[in-house]
Amino acid sequence: MPLSEQEQRLLDEMERHLMSNDTDVVTAPSRALSYRNIVLGSILVLAGLGALVVGVSIGFNTGFLGIAIGVLGFLLMVGGVIFAVTPMRGSVATAGTGSTGGTKARTTRAAGSSFMDRMNERWDRRHEGQ
């Protein structure tokens, strides 16, 4: 269902306002997460969970040894989560850059372009003729 003229004007106004006030948010680079780090971090979390369960289960009989294994398992879990969410060094995933008006030169889409970059390009192509 197409937008009415008033809705289209309101949408255009909101878009201009967003681009003029939040350009630092729109163009801020973000760090890319590594799938390797996520997988290894998940394995560490599972190993820590196992150690925590073992430590609690034997903690009733052995006392200090069970507590030590439980604490070690907890630290392993925390370390796994931190490792999984730590971005890769040296790689930056750039967000789409906003255009405040005029036409921008089209370049061929790189194989590494993000989903949002492709959606922005489709939006621009769709609304060029209006």
PDB file of C-alpha atoms in Angstrom:
ATOM      1  CA  MET A   1       0.000   0.000   0.000  1.00  0.00           C
ATOM      2  CA  PRO A   2       1.631   3.290  -1.064  1.00  0.00           C
ATOM      3  CA  LEU A   3       2.096   6.133   1.382  1.00  0.00           C
ATOM      4  CA  SER A   4      -0.030   9.224   1.156  1.00  0.00           C
ATOM      5  CA  GLU A   5       1.643  12.552   0.354  1.00  0.00           C
ATOM      6  CA  GLN A   6       1.478  13.634   3.990  1.00  0.00           C
ATOM      7  CA  GLU A   7       3.011  10.357   5.187  1.00  0.00           C
ATOM      8  CA  GLN A   8       5.731  10.581   2.539  1.00  0.00           C
ATOM      9  CA  ARG A   9       6.573  14.172   3.565  1.00  0.00           C
ATOM     10  CA  LEU A  10       6.669  13.160   7.225  1.00  0.00           C
ATOM     11  CA  LEU A  11       8.933  10.210   6.429  1.00  0.00           C
ATOM     12  CA  ASP A  12      11.267  12.420   4.370  1.00  0.00           C
ATOM     13  CA  GLU A  13      11.379  14.992   7.163  1.00  0.00           C
ATOM     14  CA  MET A  14      12.183  12.348   9.762  1.00  0.00           C
ATOM     15  CA  GLU A  15      14.911  10.920   7.527  1.00  0.00           C
ATOM     16  CA  ARG A  16      16.502  14.361   7.000  1.00  0.00           C
ATOM     17  CA  HIS A  17      16.313  15.053  10.729  1.00  0.00           C
ATOM     18  CA  LEU A  18      17.932  11.714  11.538  1.00  0.00           C
ATOM     19  CA  MET A  19      20.714  12.219   9.010  1.00  0.00           C
ATOM     20  CA  SER A  20      21.466  15.767  10.165  1.00  0.00           C
ATOM     21  CA  ASN A  21      21.443  15.009  13.894  1.00  0.00           C
ATOM     22  CA  ASP A  22      22.750  11.468  14.078  1.00  0.00           C
ATOM     23  CA  THR A  23      25.414  11.315  11.372  1.00  0.00           C
ATOM     24  CA  ASP A  24      27.982  10.218  13.933  1.00  0.00           C
ATOM     25  CA  VAL A  25      25.792   7.217  14.814  1.00  0.00           C
ATOM     26  CA  VAL A  26      25.051   6.384  11.195  1.00  0.00           C
ATOM     27  CA  THR A  27      28.681   6.588  10.071  1.00  0.00           C
ATOM     28  CA  ALA A  28      30.375   5.214  13.195  1.00  0.00           C
ATOM     29  CA  PRO A  29      32.460   2.124  12.433  1.00  0.00           C
ATOM     30  CA  SER A  30      31.731  -0.983  14.435  1.00  0.00           C
ATOM     31  CA  ARG A  31      34.071  -3.843  15.191  1.00  0.00           C
ATOM     32  CA  ALA A  32      33.381  -7.162  13.499  1.00  0.00           C
ATOM     33  CA  LEU A  33      32.983 -10.288  15.601  1.00  0.00           C
ATOM     34  CA  SER A  34      34.923 -13.374  14.645  1.00  0.00           C
ATOM     35  CA  TYR A  35      33.040 -16.644  14.219  1.00  0.00           C
ATOM     36  CA  ARG A  36      36.148 -18.435  15.473  1.00  0.00           C
ATOM     37  CA  ASN A  37      36.052 -16.413  18.693  1.00  0.00           C
ATOM     38  CA  ILE A  38      32.334 -17.094  19.109  1.00  0.00           C
ATOM     39  CA  VAL A  39      32.784 -20.856  18.667  1.00  0.00           C
ATOM     40  CA  LEU A  40      35.817 -21.065  20.970  1.00  0.00           C
ATOM     41  CA  GLY A  41      34.113 -18.848  23.539  1.00  0.00           C
ATOM     42  CA  SER A  42      31.030 -21.077  23.452  1.00  0.00           C
ATOM     43  CA  ILE A  43      33.205 -24.141  24.001  1.00  0.00           C
ATOM     44  CA  LEU A  44      34.851 -22.423  26.971  1.00  0.00           C
ATOM     45  CA  VAL A  45      31.435 -21.544  28.412  1.00  0.00           C
ATOM     46  CA  LEU A  46      30.272 -25.159  28.086  1.00  0.00           C
ATOM     47  CA  ALA A  47      33.501 -26.460  29.666  1.00  0.00           C
ATOM     48  CA  GLY A  48      33.105 -23.946  32.498  1.00  0.00           C
ATOM     49  CA  LEU A  49      29.506 -24.991  33.013  1.00  0.00           C
ATOM     50  CA  GLY A  50      30.610 -28.609  33.217  1.00  0.00           C
ATOM     51  CA  ALA A  51      33.319 -27.740  35.733  1.00  0.00           C
ATOM     52  CA  LEU A  52      30.819 -25.744  37.776  1.00  0.00           C
ATOM     53  CA  VAL A  53      28.396 -28.688  37.896  1.00  0.00           C
ATOM     54  CA  VAL A  54      31.208 -31.084  38.824  1.00  0.00           C
ATOM     55  CA  GLY A  55      32.470 -28.696  41.482  1.00  0.00           C
ATOM     56  CA  VAL A  56      29.028 -28.332  43.050  1.00  0.00           C
ATOM     57  CA  SER A  57      28.334 -32.062  42.945  1.00  0.00           C
ATOM     58  CA  ILE A  58      31.617 -33.069  44.606  1.00  0.00           C
ATOM     59  CA  GLY A  59      31.689 -29.997  46.826  1.00  0.00           C
ATOM     60  CA  PHE A  60      29.370 -31.620  49.346  1.00  0.00           C
ATOM     61  CA  ASN A  61      31.859 -34.469  49.965  1.00  0.00           C
ATOM     62  CA  THR A  62      35.310 -32.906  49.570  1.00  0.00           C
ATOM     63  CA  GLY A  63      34.800 -29.336  50.741  1.00  0.00           C
ATOM     64  CA  PHE A  64      37.543 -27.040  49.439  1.00  0.00           C
ATOM     65  CA  LEU A  65      38.339 -29.012  46.271  1.00  0.00           C
ATOM     66  CA  GLY A  66      34.726 -28.820  45.078  1.00  0.00           C
ATOM     67  CA  ILE A  67      34.546 -25.103  45.778  1.00  0.00           C
ATOM     68  CA  ALA A  68      37.824 -24.520  43.894  1.00  0.00           C
ATOM     69  CA  ILE A  69      36.581 -26.489  40.871  1.00  0.00           C
ATOM     70  CA  GLY A  70      33.273 -24.580  40.945  1.00  0.00           C
ATOM     71  CA  VAL A  71      35.012 -21.198  41.082  1.00  0.00           C
ATOM     72  CA  LEU A  72      37.371 -22.262  38.290  1.00  0.00           C
ATOM     73  CA  GLY A  73      34.360 -23.320  36.202  1.00  0.00           C
ATOM     74  CA  PHE A  74      32.664 -19.975  36.807  1.00  0.00           C
ATOM     75  CA  LEU A  75      35.807 -18.067  35.801  1.00  0.00           C
ATOM     76  CA  LEU A  76      36.082 -20.244  32.702  1.00  0.00           C
ATOM     77  CA  MET A  77      32.492 -19.366  31.778  1.00  0.00           C
ATOM     78  CA  VAL A  78      33.088 -15.625  32.247  1.00  0.00           C
ATOM     79  CA  GLY A  79      36.306 -15.836  30.227  1.00  0.00           C
ATOM     80  CA  GLY A  80      34.487 -17.705  27.441  1.00  0.00           C
ATOM     81  CA  VAL A  81      31.792 -15.037  27.202  1.00  0.00           C
ATOM     82  CA  ILE A  82      34.380 -12.248  27.145  1.00  0.00           C
ATOM     83  CA  PHE A  83      36.387 -14.103  24.486  1.00  0.00           C
ATOM     84  CA  ALA A  84      33.266 -14.697  22.358  1.00  0.00           C
ATOM     85  CA  VAL A  85      32.176 -11.046  22.308  1.00  0.00           C
ATOM     86  CA  THR A  86      35.650  -9.561  21.832  1.00  0.00           C
ATOM     87  CA  PRO A  87      35.945  -8.162  18.283  1.00  0.00           C
ATOM     88  CA  MET A  88      38.731  -9.161  15.956  1.00  0.00           C
ATOM     89  CA  ARG A  89      41.825  -7.023  15.968  1.00  0.00           C
ATOM     90  CA  GLY A  90      42.424  -4.920  12.896  1.00  0.00           C
ATOM     91  CA  SER A  91      39.037  -5.445  11.268  1.00  0.00           C
ATOM     92  CA  VAL A  92      36.401  -2.764  11.234  1.00  0.00           C
ATOM     93  CA  ALA A  93      32.927  -3.277   9.818  1.00  0.00           C
ATOM     94  CA  THR A  94      31.873   0.127   8.553  1.00  0.00           C
ATOM     95  CA  ALA A  95      28.297   1.247   8.715  1.00  0.00           C
ATOM     96  CA  GLY A  96      26.616   2.785   5.712  1.00  0.00           C
ATOM     97  CA  THR A  97      27.486   6.421   5.170  1.00  0.00           C
ATOM     98  CA  GLY A  98      24.601   8.787   5.037  1.00  0.00           C
ATOM     99  CA  SER A  99      23.994  11.133   2.128  1.00  0.00           C
ATOM    100  CA  THR A 100      22.398  14.480   2.889  1.00  0.00           C
ATOM    101  CA  GLY A 101      21.361  15.238  -0.645  1.00  0.00           C
ATOM    102  CA  GLY A 102      22.367  15.204  -4.277  1.00  0.00           C
ATOM    103  CA  THR A 103      23.377  12.164  -6.238  1.00  0.00           C
ATOM    104  CA  LYS A 104      26.145   9.895  -5.198  1.00  0.00           C
ATOM    105  CA  ALA A 105      28.311   7.936  -7.544  1.00  0.00           C
ATOM    106  CA  ARG A 106      27.500   4.268  -7.609  1.00  0.00           C
ATOM    107  CA  THR A 107      30.279   1.798  -7.225  1.00  0.00           C
ATOM    108  CA  THR A 108      30.056  -1.886  -7.808  1.00  0.00           C
ATOM    109  CA  ARG A 109      29.017  -3.725  -4.721  1.00  0.00           C
ATOM    110  CA  ALA A 110      31.941  -5.302  -2.953  1.00  0.00           C
ATOM    111  CA  ALA A 111      31.661  -8.887  -1.799  1.00  0.00           C
ATOM    112  CA  GLY A 112      32.080  -7.740   1.813  1.00  0.00           C
ATOM    113  CA  SER A 113      29.374  -5.069   1.851  1.00  0.00           C
ATOM    114  CA  SER A 114      27.036  -5.293   4.782  1.00  0.00           C
ATOM    115  CA  PHE A 115      23.327  -5.998   4.747  1.00  0.00           C
ATOM    116  CA  MET A 116      22.509  -2.403   5.677  1.00  0.00           C
ATOM    117  CA  ASP A 117      24.712  -1.052   2.871  1.00  0.00           C
ATOM    118  CA  ARG A 118      22.814  -3.173   0.356  1.00  0.00           C
ATOM    119  CA  MET A 119      19.459  -2.073   1.768  1.00  0.00           C
ATOM    120  CA  ASN A 120      20.529   1.587   1.608  1.00  0.00           C
ATOM    121  CA  GLU A 121      21.581   1.140  -2.014  1.00  0.00           C
ATOM    122  CA  ARG A 122      18.241  -0.461  -2.869  1.00  0.00           C
ATOM    123  CA  TRP A 123      16.406   2.389  -1.114  1.00  0.00           C
ATOM    124  CA  ASP A 124      18.426   4.990  -3.026  1.00  0.00           C
ATOM    125  CA  ARG A 125      17.833   3.255  -6.367  1.00  0.00           C
ATOM    126  CA  ARG A 126      14.124   2.973  -5.680  1.00  0.00           C
ATOM    127  CA  HIS A 127      13.751   6.647  -4.772  1.00  0.00           C
ATOM    128  CA  GLU A 128      16.120   8.211  -7.343  1.00  0.00           C
ATOM    129  CA  GLY A 129      13.372   8.898  -9.884  1.00  0.00           C
ATOM    130  CA  GLN A 130      11.046  10.707  -7.473  1.00  0.00           C
TER     131      GLN A 130
END
